[in-house]
CSV table of C-alpha atoms in Angstrom, one decimal:
chain,number,residue,atom,x,y,z
P,1,MET,CA,249.9,180.6,189.4
P,2,GLU,CA,249.2,182.4,186.2
P,3,ALA,CA,251.9,180.5,184.4
P,4,GLY,CA,250.7,177.1,185.8
P,5,GLY,CA,247.1,177.9,184.8
P,6,SER,CA,248.2,178.6,181.2
P,7,GLU,CA,250.1,175.4,181.1
P,8,MET,CA,247.1,173.4,182.3
P,9,THR,CA,244.8,175.1,179.8
P,10,ARG,CA,247.3,174.3,177.0
P,11,ARG,CA,247.4,170.6,178.0
P,12,ARG,CA,243.7,170.4,178.1
P,13,ARG,CA,243.6,171.7,174.5
P,14,LEU,CA,246.0,168.9,173.4
P,15,LEU,CA,244.0,166.1,174.9
P,16,PRO,CA,241.9,164.2,172.2
P,17,SER,CA,238.3,165.1,172.2
P,18,SER,CA,235.8,162.3,172.9
P,19,PRO,CA,233.7,161.3,169.8
P,20,ALA,CA,230.3,162.8,169.6
P,21,PRO,CA,227.5,160.4,170.5
P,22,ALA,CA,225.6,158.9,167.5
P,23,PRO,CA,222.2,160.4,167.1
P,24,ALA,CA,219.6,158.2,168.7
P,25,LEU,CA,216.8,156.8,166.7
P,26,ASP,CA,213.4,157.9,167.8
P,27,GLY,CA,210.7,155.3,168.5
P,28,ASP,CA,209.3,155.2,165.0
P,29,ASP,CA,212.7,154.9,163.3
P,30,THR,CA,213.6,152.0,165.6
P,31,MET,CA,210.3,150.2,164.9
P,32,SER,CA,210.6,150.8,161.2
P,33,GLU,CA,214.1,149.1,161.2
P,34,ILE,CA,212.6,146.1,163.0
P,35,LEU,CA,209.6,145.9,160.6
P,36,LEU,CA,211.9,146.1,157.6
P,37,ARG,CA,213.2,142.7,158.5
P,38,LEU,CA,209.9,140.9,158.3
P,39,PRO,CA,209.9,138.3,155.5
P,40,PRO,CA,208.7,139.6,152.1
P,41,LEU,CA,205.7,137.4,152.1
P,42,PRO,CA,202.1,138.5,151.3
P,43,SER,CA,200.9,138.1,155.0
P,44,SER,CA,203.8,139.8,156.7
P,45,LEU,CA,202.9,143.5,156.6
P,46,PRO,CA,199.1,143.0,156.8
P,47,ARG,CA,199.5,140.9,160.0
P,48,ALA,CA,201.9,143.5,161.4
P,49,SER,CA,199.3,146.3,160.6
P,50,LEU,CA,196.7,144.5,162.8
P,51,VAL,CA,198.9,144.9,165.9
P,52,CYS,CA,198.2,148.6,166.6
P,53,LYS,CA,197.5,151.8,164.8
P,54,ARG,CA,201.1,152.9,165.0
P,55,TRP,CA,202.4,149.8,163.2
P,56,ARG,CA,199.7,150.2,160.6
P,57,ARG,CA,200.7,153.7,159.9
P,58,LEU,CA,204.4,152.7,159.7
P,59,VAL,CA,203.9,149.8,157.2
P,60,SER,CA,201.6,151.9,155.1
P,61,GLU,CA,204.0,154.7,154.4
P,62,PRO,CA,205.3,154.8,150.8
P,63,HIS,CA,208.8,155.5,152.1
P,64,PHE,CA,208.7,152.4,154.2
P,65,LEU,CA,207.3,150.2,151.4
P,66,ARG,CA,210.1,151.4,149.1
P,67,ARG,CA,212.8,150.6,151.8
P,68,PHE,CA,211.1,147.2,152.4
P,69,ARG,CA,211.6,146.2,148.8
P,70,GLU,CA,215.1,147.6,148.7
P,71,HIS,CA,216.0,145.7,151.8
P,72,HIS,CA,214.8,142.3,150.4
P,73,ARG,CA,215.9,143.0,146.8
P,74,LYS,CA,214.2,139.9,145.3
P,75,PRO,CA,210.4,139.5,145.5
P,76,PRO,CA,209.0,136.0,146.3
P,77,VAL,CA,207.4,133.7,143.6
P,78,LEU,CA,203.7,134.0,144.3
P,79,GLY,CA,202.5,131.4,141.9
P,80,PHE,CA,202.1,130.3,138.3
P,81,ILE,CA,200.1,132.0,135.6
P,82,SER,CA,199.0,129.8,132.7
P,83,GLN,CA,196.5,129.9,129.8
P,84,PRO,CA,194.5,126.7,129.3
P,85,VAL,CA,193.9,125.6,125.7
P,86,ALA,CA,190.5,126.9,124.5
P,87,PHE,CA,188.5,126.7,121.3
P,88,SER,CA,188.6,129.7,119.1
P,89,SER,CA,185.0,130.6,120.0
P,90,GLN,CA,185.7,130.7,123.7
P,91,ARG,CA,186.8,133.8,125.7
P,92,VAL,CA,190.5,133.9,126.7
P,93,SER,CA,191.0,132.7,130.3
P,94,VAL,CA,194.2,133.0,132.3
P,95,THR,CA,194.5,131.0,135.6
P,96,PHE,CA,196.7,131.6,138.6
P,97,THR,CA,198.0,128.9,140.9
P,98,SER,CA,199.5,130.0,144.2
P,99,VAL,CA,202.7,128.2,145.3
P,100,LEU,CA,202.7,129.5,148.9
P,101,ASP,CA,201.5,127.8,152.0
P,102,SER,CA,198.9,129.4,154.4
P,103,PRO,CA,198.7,132.2,155.5
P,104,ASP,CA,200.5,133.4,152.4
P,105,ASN,CA,198.4,131.5,149.9
P,106,ILE,CA,196.7,133.8,147.5
P,107,PRO,CA,193.2,132.8,146.2
P,108,ASP,CA,193.5,131.7,142.6
P,109,GLU,CA,190.8,134.1,141.4
P,110,ARG,CA,192.8,137.1,142.7
P,111,PHE,CA,195.2,137.0,139.7
P,112,SER,CA,193.0,135.2,137.1
P,113,LEU,CA,191.7,137.0,134.0
P,114,HIS,CA,188.9,136.5,131.5
P,115,LEU,CA,189.0,138.4,128.2
P,116,GLU,CA,185.6,138.5,126.4
P,117,ASN,CA,186.6,140.2,123.2
P,118,ASP,CA,190.1,138.9,122.7
P,119,ILE,CA,189.6,135.4,121.6
P,120,ARG,CA,192.7,135.3,119.4
P,121,CYS,CA,195.0,136.5,122.2
P,122,LYS,CA,197.7,134.1,123.4
P,123,MET,CA,200.0,134.6,126.4
P,124,PHE,CA,203.7,134.9,125.4
P,125,ASP,CA,205.5,136.3,128.5
P,126,CYS,CA,205.3,137.2,132.2
P,127,ARG,CA,208.0,139.3,133.8
P,128,HIS,CA,208.4,142.2,136.3
P,129,GLY,CA,204.7,142.0,137.4
P,130,ARG,CA,203.2,142.1,133.9
P,131,VAL,CA,201.8,139.6,131.5
P,132,LEU,CA,202.1,139.9,127.7
P,133,PHE,CA,199.4,138.7,125.2
P,134,LEU,CA,199.6,138.9,121.4
P,135,ASP,CA,196.6,138.4,119.1
P,136,GLN,CA,199.0,137.4,116.3
P,137,LEU,CA,197.4,139.9,113.9
P,138,THR,CA,197.2,143.5,115.0
P,139,TYR,CA,197.9,144.3,118.6
P,140,PHE,CA,199.4,143.3,122.0
P,141,LEU,CA,197.9,143.5,125.4
P,142,VAL,CA,199.9,144.0,128.6
P,143,TRP,CA,198.1,143.2,131.9
P,144,ALA,CA,199.3,143.9,135.5
P,145,PRO,CA,197.6,141.3,137.7
P,146,VAL,CA,198.2,143.2,141.0
P,147,THR,CA,196.4,146.4,139.8
P,148,GLY,CA,194.2,144.9,137.0
P,149,GLU,CA,195.5,147.6,134.6
P,150,GLN,CA,195.5,146.7,130.9
P,151,HIS,CA,197.3,148.3,128.0
P,152,ARG,CA,196.3,147.5,124.4
P,153,VAL,CA,198.5,148.8,121.6
P,154,ALA,CA,198.4,148.3,117.9
P,155,PHE,CA,201.4,146.7,116.1
P,156,PRO,CA,203.6,149.0,114.0
P,157,LEU,CA,202.9,148.9,110.3
P,158,SER,CA,206.3,147.4,109.6
P,159,LEU,CA,205.5,144.3,111.7
P,160,ARG,CA,201.9,143.7,111.0
P,161,LYS,CA,201.3,140.2,109.8
P,162,LYS,CA,200.3,139.8,106.2
P,163,GLU,CA,201.8,136.5,105.0
P,164,MET,CA,200.7,133.3,106.7
P,165,SER,CA,204.3,132.2,106.8
P,166,TRP,CA,205.2,134.8,109.3
P,167,GLU,CA,204.6,134.4,113.1
P,168,MET,CA,204.8,136.8,116.0
P,169,ASN,CA,206.5,136.6,119.4
P,170,GLY,CA,207.5,139.0,122.1
P,171,ALA,CA,208.7,139.8,125.6
P,172,VAL,CA,207.8,142.4,128.3
P,173,VAL,CA,210.4,144.0,130.5
P,174,CYS,CA,210.3,146.8,133.1
P,175,ALA,CA,211.9,150.0,131.8
P,176,ALA,CA,212.4,151.8,135.2
P,177,SER,CA,215.7,153.7,135.1
P,178,GLU,CA,216.1,155.1,138.5
P,179,GLN,CA,219.3,154.1,140.4
P,180,GLY,CA,218.8,151.2,142.8
P,181,HIS,CA,215.4,150.1,141.3
P,182,VAL,CA,214.2,146.8,142.7
P,183,HIS,CA,211.9,144.7,140.5
P,184,GLY,CA,208.9,143.5,142.4
P,185,SER,CA,206.3,146.2,142.2
P,186,CYS,CA,206.8,147.3,138.6
P,187,HIS,CA,203.2,147.4,137.8
P,188,SER,CA,203.3,151.2,138.2
P,189,ASP,CA,206.6,151.8,136.3
P,190,PRO,CA,207.2,152.2,132.6
P,191,PHE,CA,207.6,149.0,130.5
P,192,GLN,CA,208.9,148.0,127.1
P,193,VAL,CA,207.5,145.4,124.8
P,194,VAL,CA,210.0,143.7,122.4
P,195,LEU,CA,207.9,142.5,119.4
P,196,LEU,CA,209.3,139.9,116.9
P,197,ARG,CA,208.1,139.0,113.4
P,198,ILE,CA,209.7,135.8,112.3
P,199,GLY,CA,209.8,134.6,108.7
P,200,LYS,CA,211.5,131.8,106.8
P,201,HIS,CA,214.9,133.5,106.4
P,202,GLY,CA,214.8,136.4,108.8
P,203,ILE,CA,213.5,138.2,111.9
P,204,LEU,CA,212.3,141.7,112.4
P,205,ALA,CA,212.1,143.3,115.9
P,206,CYS,CA,210.6,146.6,117.2
P,207,VAL,CA,210.4,148.0,120.7
P,208,TYR,CA,207.4,149.8,122.2
P,209,SER,CA,207.9,152.2,125.2
P,210,SER,CA,205.0,152.9,127.5
P,211,GLU,CA,206.9,156.0,128.6
P,212,THR,CA,206.8,157.7,125.2
P,213,CYS,CA,203.8,155.7,123.9
P,214,ALA,CA,205.7,155.1,120.7
P,215,TRP,CA,207.5,152.4,118.7
P,216,GLY,CA,211.2,152.5,117.9
P,217,ASN,CA,212.8,151.7,114.6
P,218,ALA,CA,212.5,148.2,113.3
P,219,VAL,CA,215.8,146.1,113.2
P,220,SER,CA,216.3,142.9,111.3
P,221,LEU,CA,218.5,139.8,111.3
P,222,LEU,CA,219.1,137.3,108.5
P,223,TRP,CA,219.4,133.6,109.5
P,224,PRO,CA,221.2,131.5,106.9
P,225,HIS,CA,219.1,128.4,107.7
P,226,ASN,CA,215.4,128.0,107.2
P,227,ILE,CA,213.4,129.2,110.2
P,228,ARG,CA,210.4,127.4,111.6
P,229,GLY,CA,209.9,129.9,114.3
P,230,VAL,CA,210.6,130.5,118.0
P,231,TYR,CA,209.8,127.4,120.1
P,232,ARG,CA,206.8,128.3,122.2
P,233,ASN,CA,207.4,125.7,124.8
P,234,CYS,CA,210.7,127.2,125.7
P,235,PRO,CA,209.9,130.6,127.3
P,236,ASN,CA,212.2,133.5,126.5
P,237,THR,CA,214.7,134.4,129.2
P,238,LEU,CA,216.2,137.7,130.3
P,239,VAL,CA,220.0,137.3,130.6
P,240,GLY,CA,221.6,140.6,131.6
P,241,ASN,CA,220.6,143.1,128.9
P,242,PHE,CA,219.6,140.4,126.5
P,243,VAL,CA,216.2,138.8,125.9
P,244,CYS,CA,216.8,135.3,124.5
P,245,TRP,CA,214.6,132.9,122.5
P,246,PHE,CA,215.1,129.4,121.2
P,247,LEU,CA,215.2,129.6,117.5
P,248,ILE,CA,214.2,126.4,115.6
P,249,GLY,CA,214.6,125.4,111.9
P,250,ARG,CA,217.0,123.5,109.7
P,251,ARG,CA,219.6,124.5,112.3
P,252,PHE,CA,218.9,125.6,115.9
P,253,GLY,CA,220.1,128.7,117.7
P,254,ILE,CA,219.5,131.2,120.4
P,255,LEU,CA,218.1,134.6,119.2
P,256,LYS,CA,219.2,137.6,121.3
P,257,PHE,CA,217.8,141.1,121.5
P,258,ASP,CA,220.0,143.7,123.2
P,259,LEU,CA,217.8,146.1,125.1
P,260,ARG,CA,220.6,148.7,125.3
P,261,SER,CA,221.6,148.8,121.6
P,262,GLN,CA,218.2,147.6,120.4
P,263,SER,CA,219.9,145.1,118.0
P,264,LEU,CA,219.4,141.4,117.1
P,265,SER,CA,222.0,138.7,117.0
P,266,ALA,CA,222.0,134.9,117.1
P,267,ILE,CA,224.2,132.1,118.4
P,268,GLU,CA,224.1,128.7,116.6
P,269,LEU,CA,223.8,125.7,118.9
P,270,PRO,CA,226.2,122.8,118.6
P,271,SER,CA,224.8,120.0,116.4
P,272,ASP,CA,224.8,117.5,119.3
P,273,ALA,CA,222.9,119.8,121.7
P,274,VAL,CA,219.6,119.2,120.0
P,275,GLU,CA,218.1,116.1,118.4
P,276,HIS,CA,217.4,116.9,114.7
P,277,ALA,CA,215.0,114.1,114.1
P,278,PRO,CA,211.4,115.0,113.1
P,279,TYR,CA,209.1,115.9,115.9
P,280,PHE,CA,212.0,116.3,118.4
P,281,TRP,CA,209.8,118.3,120.6
P,282,ILE,CA,207.8,115.2,121.6
P,283,ASN,CA,210.8,113.7,123.4
P,284,TYR,CA,212.8,116.8,124.4
P,285,GLN,CA,212.2,119.9,126.5
P,286,PHE,CA,214.4,123.0,126.6
P,287,LEU,CA,215.3,126.0,128.7
P,288,ILE,CA,217.6,129.0,128.2
P,289,THR,CA,219.0,130.0,131.6
P,290,PRO,CA,221.3,132.6,133.0
P,291,ALA,CA,224.8,131.5,134.1
P,292,ASP,CA,226.4,132.7,137.3
P,293,ASP,CA,229.2,134.4,135.3
P,294,GLY,CA,226.7,136.4,133.2
P,295,GLY,CA,226.8,133.9,130.2
P,296,ILE,CA,224.0,131.8,128.8
P,297,ASN,CA,223.2,128.1,129.6
P,298,PHE,CA,221.0,125.9,127.3
P,299,LEU,CA,219.3,123.0,129.1
P,300,CYS,CA,218.0,119.9,127.3
P,301,LEU,CA,215.7,117.6,129.2
P,302,SER,CA,214.9,114.1,127.9
P,303,GLY,CA,213.2,111.6,130.2
P,304,PHE,CA,214.9,111.8,133.6
P,305,SER,CA,218.1,113.1,132.2
P,306,ALA,CA,219.1,116.7,131.8
P,307,GLN,CA,222.2,118.1,130.2
P,308,VAL,CA,223.4,121.7,130.3
P,309,TRP,CA,225.4,123.4,127.6
P,310,LYS,CA,227.3,126.6,128.6
P,311,TRP,CA,228.1,129.5,126.2
P,312,LYS,CA,231.2,131.6,126.9
P,313,ALA,CA,231.4,134.8,125.0
P,314,SER,CA,235.0,135.8,124.9
P,315,CYS,CA,238.0,136.6,122.7
P,316,ASP,CA,239.9,133.8,124.3
P,317,VAL,CA,240.5,130.4,122.7
P,318,GLY,CA,237.9,128.9,125.0
P,319,ALA,CA,235.0,130.9,123.6
P,320,GLY,CA,232.0,129.0,122.4
P,321,TRP,CA,229.8,126.2,123.6
P,322,ARG,CA,230.9,123.5,126.0
P,323,LEU,CA,229.0,120.6,127.6
P,324,GLY,CA,228.6,121.3,131.3
P,325,SER,CA,226.8,119.1,133.8
P,326,LYS,CA,224.6,116.1,133.2
P,327,VAL,CA,221.9,115.6,135.8
P,328,ASP,CA,219.9,112.4,136.7
P,329,LEU,CA,216.7,113.8,137.9
P,330,ASN,CA,215.4,110.4,139.0
P,331,ASN,CA,218.2,110.1,141.6
P,332,LEU,CA,218.3,113.9,142.5
P,333,LEU,CA,214.6,114.2,143.2
P,334,SER,CA,214.2,110.6,144.5
P,335,LEU,CA,211.4,109.9,142.1
P,336,GLU,CA,211.7,106.1,142.1
P,337,ALA,CA,211.5,105.6,138.4
P,338,GLY,CA,209.9,102.4,137.3
P,339,VAL,CA,207.2,102.5,140.0
P,340,GLY,CA,204.6,104.3,138.0
P,341,THR,CA,206.6,107.6,138.0
P,342,ARG,CA,206.5,109.5,134.7
P,343,PRO,CA,209.4,111.7,133.5
P,344,PRO,CA,209.4,115.3,134.8
P,345,GLN,CA,208.1,118.1,132.6
P,346,ILE,CA,209.3,121.7,132.6
P,347,LEU,CA,206.7,124.1,134.0
P,348,GLY,CA,208.7,127.3,133.7
P,349,MET,CA,211.8,129.3,134.8
P,350,ALA,CA,212.5,131.9,137.5
P,351,GLU,CA,215.3,133.7,135.8
P,352,ASP,CA,216.0,136.0,138.7
P,353,ASP,CA,217.4,133.2,140.9
P,354,ASN,CA,218.0,130.6,138.2
P,355,THR,CA,215.3,128.2,139.4
P,356,MET,CA,213.5,125.6,137.2
P,357,PHE,CA,210.0,124.3,138.0
P,358,LEU,CA,209.2,120.7,137.2
P,359,VAL,CA,205.9,118.8,137.3
P,360,THR,CA,205.6,115.0,137.7
P,361,ASN,CA,202.7,112.7,138.5
P,362,VAL,CA,204.0,112.7,142.1
P,363,GLY,CA,204.2,116.5,142.6
P,364,VAL,CA,205.7,119.8,141.6
P,365,PHE,CA,209.4,120.5,142.3
P,366,MET,CA,211.5,123.7,142.4
P,367,LEU,CA,215.1,123.1,141.4
P,368,HIS,CA,217.9,125.6,141.7
P,369,LEU,CA,220.1,125.0,138.6
P,370,GLU,CA,223.5,126.1,140.1
P,371,SER,CA,223.3,124.5,143.5
P,372,MET,CA,221.0,121.6,142.4
P,373,GLN,CA,219.1,122.1,145.6
P,374,PHE,CA,215.4,121.2,145.3
P,375,LYS,CA,212.1,121.6,147.1
P,376,LYS,CA,208.8,119.8,146.6
P,377,LEU,CA,206.0,122.3,146.6
P,378,SER,CA,202.7,121.6,148.3
P,379,ILE,CA,200.6,122.3,145.3
P,380,ARG,CA,199.0,120.1,142.6
P,381,MET,CA,199.1,120.7,138.9
P,382,GLY,CA,198.0,118.4,136.2
P,383,TYR,CA,200.7,116.3,134.6
P,384,GLY,CA,201.1,117.5,131.0
P,385,THR,CA,200.6,121.2,131.9
P,386,ARG,CA,202.8,123.2,129.5
P,387,ILE,CA,204.2,126.1,129.8
P,388,CYS,CA,203.4,128.1,133.0
P,389,TYR,CA,205.0,131.5,133.8
P,390,GLN,CA,206.2,132.1,137.4
P,391,PHE,CA,204.7,135.3,138.8
P,392,ARG,CA,206.8,137.0,141.4
P,393,SER,CA,206.0,140.3,143.1
P,394,PHE,CA,206.0,142.0,146.4
P,395,TYR,CA,202.3,141.8,147.4
P,396,SER,CA,200.5,142.8,150.6
P,397,ALA,CA,196.7,142.7,150.4
P,398,GLY,CA,195.2,145.6,152.3
P,399,ILE,CA,198.3,147.7,152.7
């Protein structure tokens, strides 16, 4: 018996053990996982918070809100921010137009702004939850529409405008460095402003950091062709680590600022990509857009026709510009040209998902530039409106 008992004990030890049961989620964890999957629209969390006190507590927790943003990754486009043309004696006004349907439609006055003492300020950029203004003389202003916070900072001495032949331009970017950061509520994170001073033969650039409250060293780039400036009606675009502007002059190019190395470079555009006739901007519109492979696209829109040039940066023989697709927007958007329909005008660019916004006298369209899928938005904007900046952010009023 003793021997048999020992044999049975030994066999039991050789049998594979059953896996330990997975730890069960408690009630709050399970409910949080469900609530994470609500759409990232302004009304989602506020409406959930009205169900009961428990849900309100869950969706209000900072840890949940951070996971909510990480789960969805890309915030929704809430609307357009634009600056109407005003006389120099008037205060600066910035208007917001929501692109979302009810119940997610945001009142226009929620993200509008009036600056009483900044009559020279002009809007130059909107990205990562902030709007950049330059007064063209001595300072920039960064405004966070969600919080209303404003930062006014004097230009560095090296870039202050003295000669009338110089002009200023700039860009604002989020500077959050933590791993896994999701853009969409960056109004509380550090930011950087890239400031440009553009002359006839060269460009100076300098970066301001809100984290250190200091300017970096100025860097320069010589351009062998006479420079008129950066084309204001073509907004700058963030492509990877580069901020890109459309540079116009005797020859045209794309100006790039590398945020990592803090250096300037430029790519000359092919001669047949841009019409060189005087006042070309009357008949043509332009966008710099990210390519799916990490490169740069240059879009030229004339009438109902758009053509896309693609830049391939490589040591291969195929490096350089090549003409990509040509798009007939009349057929694509079913605009019925010739029946009182005017050619579309570019409103702006959503660089995070490569989407262009167009306005016609029959409505506003959102066009994805890779898939060529489009959607007509249920908003009205005046034909001739130029340039608007898309404002995208996670936003939940009352949470």
